[in-house]
XYZ file of C-alpha atoms in Angstrom:
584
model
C 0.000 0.000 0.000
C 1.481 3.693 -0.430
C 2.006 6.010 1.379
C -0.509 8.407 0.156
C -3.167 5.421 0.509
C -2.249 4.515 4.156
C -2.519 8.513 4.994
C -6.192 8.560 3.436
C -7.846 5.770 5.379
C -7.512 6.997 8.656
C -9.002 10.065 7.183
C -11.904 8.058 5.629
C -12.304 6.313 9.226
C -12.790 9.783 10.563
C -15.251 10.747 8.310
C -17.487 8.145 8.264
C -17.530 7.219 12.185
C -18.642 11.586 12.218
C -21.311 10.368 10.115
C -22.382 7.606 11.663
C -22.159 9.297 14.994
C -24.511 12.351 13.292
C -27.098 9.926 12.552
C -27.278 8.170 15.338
C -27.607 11.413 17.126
C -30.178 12.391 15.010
C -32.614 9.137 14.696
C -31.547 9.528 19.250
C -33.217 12.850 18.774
C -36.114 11.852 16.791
C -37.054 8.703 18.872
C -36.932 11.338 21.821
C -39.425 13.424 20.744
C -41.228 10.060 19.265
C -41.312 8.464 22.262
C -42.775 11.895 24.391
C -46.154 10.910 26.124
C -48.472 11.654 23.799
C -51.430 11.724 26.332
C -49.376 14.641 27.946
C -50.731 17.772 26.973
C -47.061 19.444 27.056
C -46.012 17.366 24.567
C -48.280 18.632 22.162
C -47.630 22.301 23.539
C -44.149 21.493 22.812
C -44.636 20.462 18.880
C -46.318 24.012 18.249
C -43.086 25.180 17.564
C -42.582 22.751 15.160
C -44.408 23.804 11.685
C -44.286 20.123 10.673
C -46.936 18.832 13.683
C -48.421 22.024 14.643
C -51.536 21.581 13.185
C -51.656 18.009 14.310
C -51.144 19.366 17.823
C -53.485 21.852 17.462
C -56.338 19.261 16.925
C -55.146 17.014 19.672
C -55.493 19.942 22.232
C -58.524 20.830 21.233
C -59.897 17.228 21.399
C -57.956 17.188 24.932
C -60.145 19.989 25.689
C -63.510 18.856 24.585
C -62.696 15.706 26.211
C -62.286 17.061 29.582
C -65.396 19.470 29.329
C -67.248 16.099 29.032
C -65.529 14.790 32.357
C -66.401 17.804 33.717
C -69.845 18.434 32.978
C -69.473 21.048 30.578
C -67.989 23.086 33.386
C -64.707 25.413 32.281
C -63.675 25.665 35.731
C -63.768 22.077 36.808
C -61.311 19.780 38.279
C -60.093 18.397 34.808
C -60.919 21.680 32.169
C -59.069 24.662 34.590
C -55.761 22.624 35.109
C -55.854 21.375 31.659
C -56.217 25.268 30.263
C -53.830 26.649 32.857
C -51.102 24.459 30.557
C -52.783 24.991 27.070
C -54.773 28.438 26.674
C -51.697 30.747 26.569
C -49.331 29.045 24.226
C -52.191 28.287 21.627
C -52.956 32.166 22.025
C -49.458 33.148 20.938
C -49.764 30.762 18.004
C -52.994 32.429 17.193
C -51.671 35.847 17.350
C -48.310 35.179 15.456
C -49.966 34.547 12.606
C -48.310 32.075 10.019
C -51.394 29.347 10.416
C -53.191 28.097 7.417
C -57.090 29.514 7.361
C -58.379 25.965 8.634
C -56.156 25.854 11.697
C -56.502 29.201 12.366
C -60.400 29.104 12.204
C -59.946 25.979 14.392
C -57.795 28.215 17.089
C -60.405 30.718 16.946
C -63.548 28.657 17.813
C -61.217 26.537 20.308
C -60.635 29.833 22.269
C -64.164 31.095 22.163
C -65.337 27.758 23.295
C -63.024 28.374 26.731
C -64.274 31.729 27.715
C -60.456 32.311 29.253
C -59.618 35.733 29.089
C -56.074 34.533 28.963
C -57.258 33.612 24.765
C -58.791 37.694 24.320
C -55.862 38.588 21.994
C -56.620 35.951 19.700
C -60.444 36.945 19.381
C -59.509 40.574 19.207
C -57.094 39.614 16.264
C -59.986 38.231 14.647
C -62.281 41.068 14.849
C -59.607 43.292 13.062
C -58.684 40.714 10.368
C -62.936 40.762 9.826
C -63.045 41.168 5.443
C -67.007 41.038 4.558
C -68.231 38.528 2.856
C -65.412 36.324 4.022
C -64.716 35.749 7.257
C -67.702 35.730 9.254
C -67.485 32.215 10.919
C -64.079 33.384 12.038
C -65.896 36.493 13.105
C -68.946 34.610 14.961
C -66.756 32.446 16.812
C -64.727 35.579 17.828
C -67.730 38.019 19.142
C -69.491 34.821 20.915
C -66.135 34.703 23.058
C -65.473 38.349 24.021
C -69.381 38.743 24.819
C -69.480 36.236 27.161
C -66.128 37.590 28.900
C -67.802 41.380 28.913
C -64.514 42.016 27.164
C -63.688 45.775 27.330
C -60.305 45.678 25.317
C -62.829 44.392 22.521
C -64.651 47.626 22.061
C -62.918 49.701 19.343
C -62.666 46.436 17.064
C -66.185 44.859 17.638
C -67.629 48.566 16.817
C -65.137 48.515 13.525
C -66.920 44.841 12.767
C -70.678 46.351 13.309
C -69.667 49.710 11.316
C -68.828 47.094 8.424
C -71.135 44.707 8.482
C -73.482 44.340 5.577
C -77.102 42.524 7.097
C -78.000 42.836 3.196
C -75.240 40.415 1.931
C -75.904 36.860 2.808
C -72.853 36.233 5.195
C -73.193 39.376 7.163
C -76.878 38.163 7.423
C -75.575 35.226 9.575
C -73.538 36.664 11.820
C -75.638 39.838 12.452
C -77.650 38.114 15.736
C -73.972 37.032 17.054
C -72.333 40.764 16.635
C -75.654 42.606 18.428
C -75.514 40.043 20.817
C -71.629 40.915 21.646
C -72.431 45.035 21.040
C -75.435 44.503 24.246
C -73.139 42.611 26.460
C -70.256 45.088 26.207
C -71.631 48.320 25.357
C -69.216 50.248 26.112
C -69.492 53.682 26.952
C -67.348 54.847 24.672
C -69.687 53.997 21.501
C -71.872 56.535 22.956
C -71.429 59.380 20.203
C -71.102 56.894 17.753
C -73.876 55.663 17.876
C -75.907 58.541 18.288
C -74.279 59.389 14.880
C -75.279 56.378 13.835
C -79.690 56.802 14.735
C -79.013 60.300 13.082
C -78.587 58.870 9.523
C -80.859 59.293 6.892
C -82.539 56.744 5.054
C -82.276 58.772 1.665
C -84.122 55.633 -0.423
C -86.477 52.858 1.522
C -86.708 50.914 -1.811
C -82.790 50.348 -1.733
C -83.335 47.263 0.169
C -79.653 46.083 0.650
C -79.021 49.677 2.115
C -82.178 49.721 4.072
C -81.877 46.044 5.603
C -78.249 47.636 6.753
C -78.986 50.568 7.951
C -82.251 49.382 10.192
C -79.977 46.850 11.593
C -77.216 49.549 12.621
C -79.614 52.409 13.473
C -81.818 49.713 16.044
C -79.125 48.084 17.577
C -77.929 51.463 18.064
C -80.894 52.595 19.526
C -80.951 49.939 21.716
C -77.457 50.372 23.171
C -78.332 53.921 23.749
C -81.367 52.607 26.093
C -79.260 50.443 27.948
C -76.787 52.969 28.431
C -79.855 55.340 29.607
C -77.634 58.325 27.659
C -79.686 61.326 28.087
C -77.687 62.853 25.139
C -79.548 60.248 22.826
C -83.080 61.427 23.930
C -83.733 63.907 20.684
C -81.936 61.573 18.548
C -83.916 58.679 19.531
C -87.102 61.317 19.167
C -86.367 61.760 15.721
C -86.196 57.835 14.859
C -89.550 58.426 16.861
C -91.288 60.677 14.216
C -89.305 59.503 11.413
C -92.054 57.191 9.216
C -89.333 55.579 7.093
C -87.448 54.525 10.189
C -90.536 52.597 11.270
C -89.458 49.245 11.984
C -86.988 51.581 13.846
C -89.235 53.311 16.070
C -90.494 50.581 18.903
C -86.881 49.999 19.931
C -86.048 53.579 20.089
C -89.299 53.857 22.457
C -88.411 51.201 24.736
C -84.902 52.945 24.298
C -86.539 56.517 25.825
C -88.339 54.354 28.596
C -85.295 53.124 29.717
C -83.538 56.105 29.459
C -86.566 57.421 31.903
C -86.737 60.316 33.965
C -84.372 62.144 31.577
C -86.756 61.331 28.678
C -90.108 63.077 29.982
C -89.358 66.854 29.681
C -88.231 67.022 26.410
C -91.238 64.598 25.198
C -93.596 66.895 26.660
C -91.588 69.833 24.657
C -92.134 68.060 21.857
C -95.918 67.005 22.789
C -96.458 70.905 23.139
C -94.974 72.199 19.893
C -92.130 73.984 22.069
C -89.444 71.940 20.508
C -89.390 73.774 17.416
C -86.767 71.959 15.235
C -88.242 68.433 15.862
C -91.810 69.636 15.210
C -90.026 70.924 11.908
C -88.329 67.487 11.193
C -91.717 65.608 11.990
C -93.650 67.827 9.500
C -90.819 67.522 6.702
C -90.752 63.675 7.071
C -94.210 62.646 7.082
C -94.120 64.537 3.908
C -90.736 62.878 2.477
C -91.710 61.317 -0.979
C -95.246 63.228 -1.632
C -93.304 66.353 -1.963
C -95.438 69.303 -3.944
C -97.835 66.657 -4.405
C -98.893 66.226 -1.105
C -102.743 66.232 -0.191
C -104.695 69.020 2.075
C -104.962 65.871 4.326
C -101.363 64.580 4.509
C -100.968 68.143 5.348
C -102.993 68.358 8.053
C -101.657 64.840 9.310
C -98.222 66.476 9.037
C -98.762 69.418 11.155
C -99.699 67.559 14.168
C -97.592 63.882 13.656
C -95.642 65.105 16.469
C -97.966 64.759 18.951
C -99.069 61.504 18.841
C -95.209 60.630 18.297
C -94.927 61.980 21.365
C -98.016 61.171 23.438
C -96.808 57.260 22.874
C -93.612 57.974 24.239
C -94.489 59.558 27.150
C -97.473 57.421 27.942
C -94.765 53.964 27.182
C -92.503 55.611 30.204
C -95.485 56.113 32.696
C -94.357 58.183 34.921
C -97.083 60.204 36.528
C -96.119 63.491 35.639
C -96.528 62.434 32.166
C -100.772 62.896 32.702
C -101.373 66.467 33.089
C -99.664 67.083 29.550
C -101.589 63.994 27.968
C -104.782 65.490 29.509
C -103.901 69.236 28.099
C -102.839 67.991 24.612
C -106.298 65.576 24.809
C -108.658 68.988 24.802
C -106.702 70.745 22.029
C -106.364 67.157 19.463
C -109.092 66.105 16.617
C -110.167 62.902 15.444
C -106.897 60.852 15.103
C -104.402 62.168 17.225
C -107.404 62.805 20.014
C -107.766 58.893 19.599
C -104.271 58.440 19.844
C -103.997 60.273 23.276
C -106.691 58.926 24.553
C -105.853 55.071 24.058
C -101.954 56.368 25.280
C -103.997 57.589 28.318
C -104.505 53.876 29.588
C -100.765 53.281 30.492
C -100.342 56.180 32.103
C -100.963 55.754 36.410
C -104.914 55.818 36.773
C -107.107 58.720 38.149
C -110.318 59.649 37.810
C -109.491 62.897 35.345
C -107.860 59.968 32.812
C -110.852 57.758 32.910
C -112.822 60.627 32.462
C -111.211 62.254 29.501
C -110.526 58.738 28.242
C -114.788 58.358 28.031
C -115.216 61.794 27.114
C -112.575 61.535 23.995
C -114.182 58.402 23.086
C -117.639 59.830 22.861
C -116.166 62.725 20.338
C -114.487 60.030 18.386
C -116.530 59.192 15.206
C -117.647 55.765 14.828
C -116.187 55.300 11.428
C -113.156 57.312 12.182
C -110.201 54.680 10.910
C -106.730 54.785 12.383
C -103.737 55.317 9.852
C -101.842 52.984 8.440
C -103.815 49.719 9.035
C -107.411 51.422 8.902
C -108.837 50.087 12.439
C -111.905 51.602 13.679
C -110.595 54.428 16.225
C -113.740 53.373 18.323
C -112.841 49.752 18.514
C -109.367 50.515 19.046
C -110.356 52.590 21.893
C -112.970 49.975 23.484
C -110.294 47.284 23.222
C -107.840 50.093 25.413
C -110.186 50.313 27.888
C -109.623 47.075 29.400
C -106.333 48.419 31.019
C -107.925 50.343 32.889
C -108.798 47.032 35.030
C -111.869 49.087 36.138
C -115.395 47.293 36.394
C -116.702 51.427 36.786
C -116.469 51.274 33.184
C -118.523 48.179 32.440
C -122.422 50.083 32.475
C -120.746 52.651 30.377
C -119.051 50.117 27.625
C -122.654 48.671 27.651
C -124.249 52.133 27.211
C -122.134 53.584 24.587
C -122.740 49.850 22.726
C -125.908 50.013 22.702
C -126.147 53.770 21.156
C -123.499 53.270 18.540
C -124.784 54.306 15.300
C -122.960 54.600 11.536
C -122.463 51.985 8.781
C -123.466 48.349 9.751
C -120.130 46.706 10.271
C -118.788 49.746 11.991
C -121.406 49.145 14.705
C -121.145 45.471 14.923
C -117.256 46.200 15.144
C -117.887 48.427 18.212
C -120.419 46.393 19.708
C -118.817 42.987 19.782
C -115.425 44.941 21.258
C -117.218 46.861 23.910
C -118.790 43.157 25.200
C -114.986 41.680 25.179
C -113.679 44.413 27.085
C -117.130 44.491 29.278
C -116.850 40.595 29.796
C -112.897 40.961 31.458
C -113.874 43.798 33.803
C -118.010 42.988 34.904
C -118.481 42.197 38.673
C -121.129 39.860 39.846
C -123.251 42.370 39.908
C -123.226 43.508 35.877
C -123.778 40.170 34.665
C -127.100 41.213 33.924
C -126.489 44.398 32.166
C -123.597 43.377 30.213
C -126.347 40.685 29.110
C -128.414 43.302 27.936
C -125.399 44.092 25.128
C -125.135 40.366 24.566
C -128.802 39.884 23.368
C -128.664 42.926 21.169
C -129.743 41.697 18.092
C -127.913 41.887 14.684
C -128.636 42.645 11.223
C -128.052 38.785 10.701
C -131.076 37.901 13.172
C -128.666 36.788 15.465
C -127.254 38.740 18.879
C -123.904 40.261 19.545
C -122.811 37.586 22.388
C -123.815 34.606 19.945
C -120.226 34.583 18.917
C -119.158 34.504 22.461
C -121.282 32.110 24.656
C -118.823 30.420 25.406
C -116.346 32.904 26.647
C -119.974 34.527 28.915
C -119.993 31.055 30.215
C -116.403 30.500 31.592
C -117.062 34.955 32.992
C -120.484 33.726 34.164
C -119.226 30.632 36.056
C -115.964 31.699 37.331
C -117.944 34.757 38.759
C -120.544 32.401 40.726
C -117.178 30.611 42.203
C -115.265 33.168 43.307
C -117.482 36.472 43.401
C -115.612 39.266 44.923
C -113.149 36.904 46.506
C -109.192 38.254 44.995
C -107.282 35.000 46.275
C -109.833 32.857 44.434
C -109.174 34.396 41.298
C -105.507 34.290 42.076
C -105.831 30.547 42.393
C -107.313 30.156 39.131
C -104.484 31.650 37.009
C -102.290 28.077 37.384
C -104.965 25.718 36.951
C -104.884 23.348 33.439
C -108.012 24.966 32.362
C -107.284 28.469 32.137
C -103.538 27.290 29.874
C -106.138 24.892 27.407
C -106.645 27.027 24.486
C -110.534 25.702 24.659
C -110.749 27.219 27.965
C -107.891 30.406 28.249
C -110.725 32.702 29.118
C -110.738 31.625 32.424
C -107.280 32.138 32.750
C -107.793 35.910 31.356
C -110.838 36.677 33.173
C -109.306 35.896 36.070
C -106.359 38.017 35.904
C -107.992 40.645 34.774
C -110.523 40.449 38.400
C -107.002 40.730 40.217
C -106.469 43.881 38.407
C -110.083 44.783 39.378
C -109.861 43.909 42.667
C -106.250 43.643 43.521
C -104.135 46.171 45.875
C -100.305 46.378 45.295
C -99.615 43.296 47.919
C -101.620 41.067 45.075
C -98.431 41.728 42.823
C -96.192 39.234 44.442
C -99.005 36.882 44.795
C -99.133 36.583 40.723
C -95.473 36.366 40.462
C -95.512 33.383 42.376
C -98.352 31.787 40.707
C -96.292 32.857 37.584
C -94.583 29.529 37.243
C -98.047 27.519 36.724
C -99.199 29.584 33.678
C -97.863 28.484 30.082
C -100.640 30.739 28.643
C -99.160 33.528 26.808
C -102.298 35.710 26.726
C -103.030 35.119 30.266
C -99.067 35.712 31.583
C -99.405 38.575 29.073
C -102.434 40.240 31.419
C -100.841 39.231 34.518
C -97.816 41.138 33.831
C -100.175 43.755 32.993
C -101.864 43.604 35.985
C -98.440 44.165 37.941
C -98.041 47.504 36.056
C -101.319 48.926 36.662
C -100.602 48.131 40.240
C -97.644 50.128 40.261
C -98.580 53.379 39.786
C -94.820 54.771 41.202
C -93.147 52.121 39.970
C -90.934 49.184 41.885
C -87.429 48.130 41.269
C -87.696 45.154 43.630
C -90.404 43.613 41.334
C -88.819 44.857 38.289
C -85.702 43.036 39.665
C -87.877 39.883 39.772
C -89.280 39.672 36.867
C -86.243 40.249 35.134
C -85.197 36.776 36.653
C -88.511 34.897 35.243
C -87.157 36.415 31.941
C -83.440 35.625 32.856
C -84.759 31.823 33.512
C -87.009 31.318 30.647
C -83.823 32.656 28.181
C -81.777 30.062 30.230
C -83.908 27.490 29.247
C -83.635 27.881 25.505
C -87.209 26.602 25.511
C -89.141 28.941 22.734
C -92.484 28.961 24.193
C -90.932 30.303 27.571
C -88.812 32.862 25.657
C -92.105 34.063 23.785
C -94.310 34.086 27.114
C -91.734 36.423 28.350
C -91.722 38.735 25.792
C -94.297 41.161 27.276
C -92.112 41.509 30.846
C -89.917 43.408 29.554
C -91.624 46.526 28.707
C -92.525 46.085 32.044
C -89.732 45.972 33.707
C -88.066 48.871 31.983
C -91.583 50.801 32.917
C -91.368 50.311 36.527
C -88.161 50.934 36.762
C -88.334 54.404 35.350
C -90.949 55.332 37.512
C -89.403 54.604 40.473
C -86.321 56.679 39.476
């Protein structure tokens, strides 16, 4: 061998035991991290780093995840979810927030950290509100907003208001995430949106048959609305006024009520401004949009309807709050209105606390009102309208007078038979043992069919007739009735209404805690509908302990998820908000 061959193989030996030594350190290194525990969480934390199994760790955390919130009962902080977060949520946030994730892993992050309600995960859903593109990624978006709503996140604010500035309600995606985003906007609602979205109720709606537009803006300008309420901002009052009076802002303008009787006490002296004509630039914006679109066209009539659409505007919203001092204007605006807005007071009149002057402008308004007068836009008979409003009164004083003005109605045929058959419903839920006979005398009225007003109602003057003979002037008895199985049937609901319409009737304020309790036996809509009812008629000065506990029947039946209780609800909440501003 030479010497030049004898000097390379040592240097051969060299170089191939350094190889062989390489590899074997590098198949030791990969049986390492082979052989971690891979029912260890921190393994998998461990392989984020690594952009070969990081989306194969991402899954298996989240499956550790959902696995333990089945151990655990669906509980985040129970014995196997908190420990396993406490190790998982803040490394799987970074990863989030870095960036660098394809769209399904990162969409799989997203929901992941939503799903734990940690606020340890917040950067991650705030990085998905400002990476919101329309149109594109709203699931991203959904997932996001669910999160930071439940958490009451405040460091959300300025991006979830750049999400609902953007959001089209008109384009099918934004249409599906539109619940989720007002849902997140009401359990925030932050302060700080304040002047935006007063901006916001201030826009015009230049062009009602731009539907895309339209659908958009009605879902900004009422969610709006409704943060303002919640807020109770008494710099939104005119602003919400104006969605008030605005007719093309319609759908617009029950929110923005419920929105001013929130508000409350704050609300009431510019209303009556405005009921008054001393609020000069809304009367002005009331006149010029009630005659938006007829232009120099516009009728002697839509006019006159012009001139004085302010006050019924505003003698709804004052009447919705209910706060006493909102009679004496409703009384003074009552002798100066005509025809439709006098009918419009005067039905606004029965929310307001009872007295003696509001019953008796109430009948006296009613006797001026025409009997084919019809109410604008649906065409109702004003009288029938007015009869049915008399019920919340819940005052039986009214019963010989229903009967009386029933009986003398006069005008076209199905105008009186209208009237008639109205003033018997409304006579039927407030007669004492005592009427039965003269509310019988409107019952056998005969009809230009040769039959009698009541024939389409024996049965309801049955269930009044009987349920009077059982329980007379007796309040508990009537009480008692509300929960049974016959006054929830459908067949038999009357019971269930006539009865909680005798606790108005009869009841004193101690009677209100008394239906709340028998509140969990009644599945009947109509009849939790009067009962609640009943409660605000009894609360003439309002009461934030009962508000508080209805607000937990609602709280329950929206725990629930059952529909039915969710729907049954519904009525509590004007309510609520009611006596809560007049106790303020």
């Amino acid at each position: 061998m030479s010497r030049s061959a004898r000097s390379i193989l040592p240097l051969l030996r060299s170089l191939l035991l350094g190889a062989a030594t390489a590899s074997s350190m590098a198949l030791s290194a990969g049986l390492i991290v082979g052989c971690g525990d891979e029912n260890d969480p921190e393994t998998h934390v461990k392989r984020l780093d690594d952009p070969a199994t990081l989306t194969a760790s991402v899954n298996r955390l989240v499956q550790f995840f959902e696995d333990a919130m089945t151990r655990d009962n669906k509980d985040r902080t129970g014995p196997t979810v908190k420990p396993l977060l406490d190790k998982i949520i803040e490394p799987m946030t970074q990863k989030c927030v870095a960036g660098d994730l394809d769209e399904r892993t990162n969409s799989k992050l997203i929901k992941f950290i939503s799903d734990t309600r940690d606020p340890r995960g917040e950067a991650c859903l705030i990085k998905a509100l400002k990476d919101y593109k329309p149109e594109s990624t709203e699931e991203d978006v959904r997932w996001a907003v669910r999160g930071l709503g439940a958490m009451k996140s405040e460091k959300a604010a300025e991006p979830l208001m750049a999400v609902f500035s953007k959001l089209q309600h008109g384009k099918p995606k934004g249409s599906t995430i539109s619940r989720d985003v007002h849902d997140a906007m009401v359990d925030i609602n932050s302060k700080s949106w304040e002047d935006g979205l007063i901006t916001m109720i201030g826009r015009p709606i230049n062009d009602p048959k731009d539907v895309g537009t339209m659908r958009n803006e009605l879902f900004w300008q009422i969610t709006a609305a409704e943060l303002l309420g919640w807020q109770r901002s008494e710099k939104a009052v005119v602003p919400l006024l104006k969605v008030v009076l605005s007719p093309v802002k319609a759908d617009a303008a029950t929110t923005a009520i419920l929105a001013l009787t929130k508000i409350g006490k704050p609300a009431i002296q510019p209303t009556i401004a405005l009921l008054q004509g001393d609020q000069k630039e809304l009367v002005e914006y009331s006149k010029v949009e009630n005659l938006k679109g007829a232009g120099d066209k516009a009728s002697a009539e839509q006019k006159k309807a012009a001139e004085t659409a302010h006050v019924a505007a505003a003698a709804l919203v004052l009447a919705t709050i209910g706060r006493q001092e909102s009679s004496q204007p409703l009384l003074a605006a009552l002798e100066k209105a005509e025809d439709v807005p006098r009918a419009i007071i005067a039905r606004e009149l029965t929310k307001v606390p009872r007295t003696p002057e509001t019953l008796a402008a109430f009948q006296a308004a009613y006797e001026k009102t025409p009997a084919g007068l019809e109410m604008p836009p649906a065409g109702v008979n004003a009288r029938v309208m007015l009869a049915e409003a008399a019920s919340n009164f819940f005052d039986a004083s009214l019963v010989p007078w229903l009967v009386k003005t029933g009986l003398e109605a006069r005008g076209e045929e199905d105008d009186v038979a209208q009237i008639r058959d109205v003033s018997l419903q409304t006579a039927l839920k407030l007669m004492k043992p005592d009427q039965i006979a003269d509310v019988d005398r409107l019952a056998g009225t005969r009809t230009s069919g040769g039959g009698t007003v009541g024939k389409s109602m024996e049965k309801e003057i049955k269930i009044a007739k009987d349920l009077l003979a059982a329980c007379g002037t007796k309040l508990e008895c009537y009480v008692g009735k509300l929960g049974e199985p016959a006054s929830q049937a459908k067949e038999t609901q009357f019971q269930g209404i006539k009865s909680a319409y005798m606790a108005g009737v009869l009841g004193t304020p101690e009677v209100r805690q008394q239906i709340i309790d028998a509140m969990p036996k009644v599945s009947n809509a109509a009849v939790r509908f009067v009962s609640v009812s009943v409660i605000d008629a009894l609360s003439p000065k309002g009461d934030a302990e009962v508000a508080t506990k209805l607000q937990k029947i609602v709280d329950e039946g929206e725990a629930s998820k059952d529909p039915e209780k969710i729907a049954g609800n519904a009525p509590f909440k004007t309510v609520i908000y009611r006596l809560t501003a007049r106790s303020q």
